Tab-separated table of C-alpha atoms in Angstrom:
chain	number	residue	atom	x	y	z
A	1	UNK	CA	0.000	0.000	0.000
A	2	UNK	CA	1.188	3.485	-0.770
A	3	UNK	CA	2.562	5.326	2.242
A	4	UNK	CA	0.119	7.981	3.431
A	5	UNK	CA	1.577	11.374	4.217
A	6	UNK	CA	0.615	12.988	7.502
A	7	UNK	CA	-2.753	14.701	7.217
A	8	UNK	CA	-2.565	18.474	7.701
A	9	UNK	CA	-3.589	19.948	11.023
A	10	UNK	CA	-7.156	21.201	11.123
A	11	UNK	CA	-8.798	18.855	8.633
A	12	UNK	CA	-12.362	18.002	9.577
A	13	UNK	CA	-13.469	14.452	10.307
A	14	UNK	CA	-15.050	14.036	6.892
A	15	UNK	CA	-11.898	15.199	5.102
A	16	UNK	CA	-9.778	12.842	7.197
A	17	UNK	CA	-12.120	9.994	6.264
A	18	UNK	CA	-11.828	10.952	2.609
A	19	UNK	CA	-8.040	10.797	2.907
A	20	UNK	CA	-8.336	7.302	4.379
A	21	UNK	CA	-10.505	6.234	1.436
A	22	UNK	CA	-7.968	7.590	-1.045
A	23	UNK	CA	-5.155	5.677	0.638
A	24	UNK	CA	-7.167	2.451	0.535
A	25	UNK	CA	-8.270	2.747	-3.104
A	26	UNK	CA	-4.955	3.967	-4.492
A	27	UNK	CA	-3.029	1.153	-2.867
A	28	UNK	CA	-5.164	-1.666	-4.227
A	29	UNK	CA	-5.380	-3.666	-7.447
A	30	UNK	CA	-5.920	-1.926	-10.772
A	31	UNK	CA	-6.212	1.442	-9.036
A	32	UNK	CA	-2.731	1.256	-7.483
A	33	UNK	CA	-0.915	4.463	-8.278
A	34	UNK	CA	2.713	5.461	-8.708
A	35	UNK	CA	4.438	8.336	-6.936
A	36	UNK	CA	3.185	10.891	-9.464
A	37	UNK	CA	-0.381	10.545	-8.160
A	38	UNK	CA	0.150	9.255	-4.633
A	39	UNK	CA	-1.003	10.490	-1.235
A	40	UNK	CA	1.648	13.194	-1.186
A	41	UNK	CA	0.256	14.599	-4.434
A	42	UNK	CA	-3.209	14.671	-2.868
A	43	UNK	CA	-1.967	16.529	0.202
A	44	UNK	CA	0.011	19.031	-1.884
A	45	UNK	CA	-3.124	19.780	-3.903
A	46	UNK	CA	-5.129	20.125	-0.685
A	47	UNK	CA	-2.608	22.529	0.848
A	48	UNK	CA	-2.416	24.647	-2.302
A	49	UNK	CA	-6.196	24.660	-2.710
A	50	UNK	CA	-6.574	25.925	0.856
A	51	UNK	CA	-4.105	28.708	0.189
A	52	UNK	CA	-5.902	29.723	-2.999
A	53	UNK	CA	-9.274	29.575	-1.216
A	54	UNK	CA	-7.986	31.903	1.507
A	55	UNK	CA	-6.764	34.367	-1.111
A	56	UNK	CA	-10.066	34.242	-2.985
A	57	UNK	CA	-12.004	34.928	0.217
A	58	UNK	CA	-9.792	37.951	0.863
A	59	UNK	CA	-10.869	39.193	-2.547
A	60	UNK	CA	-14.501	38.857	-1.507
A	61	UNK	CA	-15.278	35.593	-3.290
A	62	UNK	CA	-17.658	33.242	-1.464
A	63	UNK	CA	-15.956	29.850	-1.222
A	64	UNK	CA	-17.263	26.657	0.374
A	65	UNK	CA	-14.240	25.349	2.268
A	66	UNK	CA	-15.621	21.829	2.676
A	67	UNK	CA	-16.324	21.502	-1.053
A	68	UNK	CA	-12.770	22.663	-1.802
A	69	UNK	CA	-11.255	20.228	0.701
A	70	UNK	CA	-13.293	17.227	-0.438
A	71	UNK	CA	-12.777	17.893	-4.140
A	72	UNK	CA	-9.032	18.328	-3.599
A	73	UNK	CA	-8.774	15.059	-1.673
A	74	UNK	CA	-11.062	12.993	-3.921
A	75	UNK	CA	-10.075	14.424	-7.309
A	76	UNK	CA	-7.905	11.448	-8.331
A	77	UNK	CA	-9.578	8.578	-6.477
A	78	UNK	CA	-11.354	7.536	-9.707
A	79	UNK	CA	-8.620	8.735	-12.098
A	80	UNK	CA	-9.165	7.300	-15.599
A	81	UNK	CA	-5.399	6.903	-16.098
A	82	UNK	CA	-5.300	4.152	-13.466
A	83	UNK	CA	-8.466	2.301	-14.421
A	84	UNK	CA	-8.701	-0.977	-16.273
A	85	UNK	CA	-10.594	-0.685	-19.593
A	86	UNK	CA	-13.464	-2.684	-18.094
A	87	UNK	CA	-13.828	-0.487	-14.996
A	88	UNK	CA	-16.934	1.560	-14.275
A	89	UNK	CA	-16.286	4.963	-15.910
A	90	UNK	CA	-18.323	6.809	-13.278
A	91	UNK	CA	-16.884	8.482	-10.188
A	92	UNK	CA	-17.917	5.436	-8.194
A	93	UNK	CA	-15.612	5.731	-5.183
A	94	UNK	CA	-16.083	9.467	-4.737
A	95	UNK	CA	-19.836	9.287	-5.190
A	96	UNK	CA	-20.306	6.337	-2.851
A	97	UNK	CA	-18.212	8.033	-0.196
A	98	UNK	CA	-20.182	11.273	-0.388
A	99	UNK	CA	-23.521	9.443	-0.366
A	100	UNK	CA	-22.459	7.588	2.771
A	101	UNK	CA	-21.609	10.728	4.743
A	102	UNK	CA	-24.633	12.053	6.643
A	103	UNK	CA	-23.231	15.575	6.901
A	104	UNK	CA	-22.898	15.885	3.115
A	105	UNK	CA	-25.999	17.511	1.675
A	106	UNK	CA	-27.219	16.764	-1.834
A	107	UNK	CA	-26.112	20.247	-2.886
A	108	UNK	CA	-22.631	19.694	-1.470
A	109	UNK	CA	-22.311	16.280	-3.110
A	110	UNK	CA	-23.349	17.742	-6.462
A	111	UNK	CA	-20.801	20.541	-6.078
A	112	UNK	CA	-17.894	18.223	-5.224
A	113	UNK	CA	-18.656	15.858	-8.110
A	114	UNK	CA	-19.054	18.787	-10.506
A	115	UNK	CA	-15.577	20.017	-9.582
A	116	UNK	CA	-14.015	16.575	-10.004
A	117	UNK	CA	-15.722	15.903	-13.336
A	118	UNK	CA	-14.687	19.215	-14.880
A	119	UNK	CA	-11.217	19.980	-13.525
A	120	UNK	CA	-9.120	17.795	-15.841
A	121	UNK	CA	-7.066	19.104	-18.765
A	122	UNK	CA	-8.897	16.796	-21.155
A	123	UNK	CA	-12.201	18.388	-20.180
A	124	UNK	CA	-11.018	21.605	-21.830
A	125	UNK	CA	-10.160	19.868	-25.085
A	126	UNK	CA	-12.903	19.686	-27.692
A	127	UNK	CA	-13.369	17.202	-30.514
A	128	UNK	CA	-11.835	19.823	-32.823
A	129	UNK	CA	-8.722	20.161	-30.679
A	130	UNK	CA	-9.481	23.739	-29.624
A	131	UNK	CA	-8.988	24.636	-25.968
A	132	UNK	CA	-11.699	26.317	-23.946
A	133	UNK	CA	-10.124	29.006	-21.768
A	134	UNK	CA	-13.368	30.041	-20.085
A	135	UNK	CA	-12.970	30.586	-16.355
A	136	UNK	CA	-15.071	28.011	-14.469
A	137	UNK	CA	-18.200	29.569	-12.986
A	138	UNK	CA	-17.957	27.745	-9.658
A	139	UNK	CA	-15.153	29.248	-7.530
A	140	UNK	CA	-14.391	25.886	-5.934
A	141	UNK	CA	-13.697	24.456	-9.402
A	142	UNK	CA	-11.406	27.357	-10.260
A	143	UNK	CA	-9.488	26.844	-7.010
A	144	UNK	CA	-9.042	23.061	-7.064
A	145	UNK	CA	-8.269	23.049	-10.783
A	146	UNK	CA	-5.528	25.628	-10.226
A	147	UNK	CA	-4.123	23.685	-7.271
A	148	UNK	CA	-3.922	20.457	-9.267
A	149	UNK	CA	-2.352	22.205	-12.243
A	150	UNK	CA	0.232	23.930	-10.081
A	151	UNK	CA	1.348	20.492	-8.904
A	152	UNK	CA	1.776	19.496	-12.562
A	153	UNK	CA	4.346	22.217	-13.289
A	154	UNK	CA	7.595	23.504	-11.810
A	155	UNK	CA	10.141	21.229	-10.128
A	156	UNK	CA	7.446	18.899	-8.816
A	157	UNK	CA	5.917	18.765	-12.287
A	158	UNK	CA	9.238	17.742	-13.840
A	159	UNK	CA	9.646	14.952	-11.290
A	160	UNK	CA	6.064	13.761	-11.724
A	161	UNK	CA	6.328	13.703	-15.523
A	162	UNK	CA	9.240	11.285	-15.594
A	163	UNK	CA	7.829	9.224	-12.731
A	164	UNK	CA	4.517	8.733	-14.550
A	165	UNK	CA	6.193	8.038	-17.885
A	166	UNK	CA	8.406	5.342	-16.405
A	167	UNK	CA	5.617	3.746	-14.387
A	168	UNK	CA	2.686	3.833	-16.813
A	169	UNK	CA	4.344	4.037	-20.221
A	170	UNK	CA	7.371	1.735	-20.119
A	171	UNK	CA	9.386	1.930	-23.290
A	172	UNK	CA	8.495	5.562	-23.921
A	173	UNK	CA	11.748	7.454	-24.577
A	174	UNK	CA	12.833	10.473	-22.579
A	175	UNK	CA	13.016	12.340	-25.871
A	176	UNK	CA	12.799	11.426	-29.549
A	177	UNK	CA	13.792	14.209	-31.977
A	178	UNK	CA	12.056	12.338	-34.809
A	179	UNK	CA	8.701	12.554	-33.006
A	180	UNK	CA	7.722	16.216	-32.594
A	181	UNK	CA	5.053	17.208	-30.065
A	182	UNK	CA	1.491	17.639	-31.266
A	183	UNK	CA	0.524	21.292	-31.608
A	184	UNK	CA	-3.192	20.544	-31.222
A	185	UNK	CA	-5.006	17.575	-29.746
A	186	UNK	CA	-8.596	16.492	-29.512
A	187	UNK	CA	-9.865	15.055	-26.252
A	188	UNK	CA	-9.804	11.598	-27.826
A	189	UNK	CA	-6.195	11.969	-29.004
A	190	UNK	CA	-5.077	13.130	-25.572
A	191	UNK	CA	-6.680	10.127	-23.877
A	192	UNK	CA	-5.338	7.599	-26.414
A	193	UNK	CA	-1.836	9.120	-26.131
A	194	UNK	CA	-0.050	7.913	-29.287
A	195	UNK	CA	3.634	7.113	-28.895
A	196	UNK	CA	5.723	10.179	-28.159
A	197	UNK	CA	8.194	11.029	-25.422
A	198	UNK	CA	8.254	12.348	-21.888
A	199	UNK	CA	9.619	15.669	-23.164
A	200	UNK	CA	6.680	15.995	-25.557
A	201	UNK	CA	4.359	16.084	-22.548
A	202	UNK	CA	5.828	19.443	-21.553
A	203	UNK	CA	5.010	20.965	-24.928
A	204	UNK	CA	1.645	19.255	-25.382
A	205	UNK	CA	0.285	20.072	-21.935
A	206	UNK	CA	2.461	21.427	-19.143
A	207	UNK	CA	3.716	24.591	-20.841
A	208	UNK	CA	0.101	25.489	-21.656
A	209	UNK	CA	-1.126	25.404	-18.072
A	210	UNK	CA	0.234	28.817	-17.064
A	211	UNK	CA	-2.201	30.513	-19.413
A	212	UNK	CA	-5.090	28.334	-18.266
A	213	UNK	CA	-5.003	29.333	-14.598
A	214	UNK	CA	-8.139	30.840	-13.087
A	215	UNK	CA	-7.284	32.636	-9.847
A	216	UNK	CA	-4.965	35.622	-9.515
A	217	UNK	CA	-2.840	33.817	-6.933
A	218	UNK	CA	-2.682	30.729	-9.115
A	219	UNK	CA	-1.525	32.823	-12.059
A	220	UNK	CA	1.284	34.367	-9.988
A	221	UNK	CA	2.433	31.012	-8.650
A	222	UNK	CA	2.360	29.498	-12.133
A	223	UNK	CA	4.746	32.125	-13.523
A	224	UNK	CA	7.672	30.959	-11.383
A	225	UNK	CA	6.991	27.285	-11.977
A	226	UNK	CA	6.610	27.836	-15.716
A	227	UNK	CA	9.961	29.644	-15.827
A	228	UNK	CA	11.619	26.715	-14.059
A	229	UNK	CA	10.318	24.269	-16.677
A	230	UNK	CA	11.655	26.440	-19.498
A	231	UNK	CA	15.053	26.525	-17.787
A	232	UNK	CA	14.962	22.745	-17.353
A	233	UNK	CA	14.073	22.159	-21.014
A	234	UNK	CA	16.868	24.474	-22.181
A	235	UNK	CA	19.381	22.589	-20.045
A	236	UNK	CA	17.997	19.224	-21.179
A	237	UNK	CA	18.341	20.247	-24.826
A	238	UNK	CA	21.917	21.442	-24.311
A	239	UNK	CA	22.917	18.199	-22.617
A	240	UNK	CA	21.093	16.094	-25.231
A	241	UNK	CA	23.138	17.747	-27.963
A	242	UNK	CA	26.382	17.545	-26.002
A	243	UNK	CA	26.611	21.317	-25.654
A	244	UNK	CA	26.692	21.518	-21.861
């Protein structure tokens, strides 16, 4: 079973129970995750989401803290990338958990599931390959989406990219100059993920996230992390060509 990081101080009972569920599901069978999507990723997203929520409240935005916390914790518990092809495509674990918690109202459950269903990068890809940059209407979605995307970029993002590539796509090269990154992708192409390279993932997704952030704080945080990735890619290219 994946090691569970220490839960942050101040989490409510329901959030702590959600963390326990995540640990159980992600450490078992077909849903077992690698270090790119483990408990530490969940807690980083939770911590960042809480920071962003605090900043949004200071700006006068009404934010439901429990919805933010639960969506941040449960956002990957039914992740399609770790499902078997025959698995139930619904958010079965998240939905069953929320339905079993007496303190979760129907409105709250709907809000949490709405955030989880709509926060992924692929959800902003259309069948034509165009990206929808519209800011999500629900502030909790804007916050948790930003928090998850911030964990996909910067130094952590670099580490997670190569971890995921090695764990889930064995045989995929670090870089293949003969296989350029795709400049546009449909949702279906992104999910099917034709052969490419780990470096292509930066150009096809990660370098685009800075301009897809929703909150002002998220945008500021993304700038520094984006700059780090550019520096990393420059150094990688120099070393690949024997120039450094």
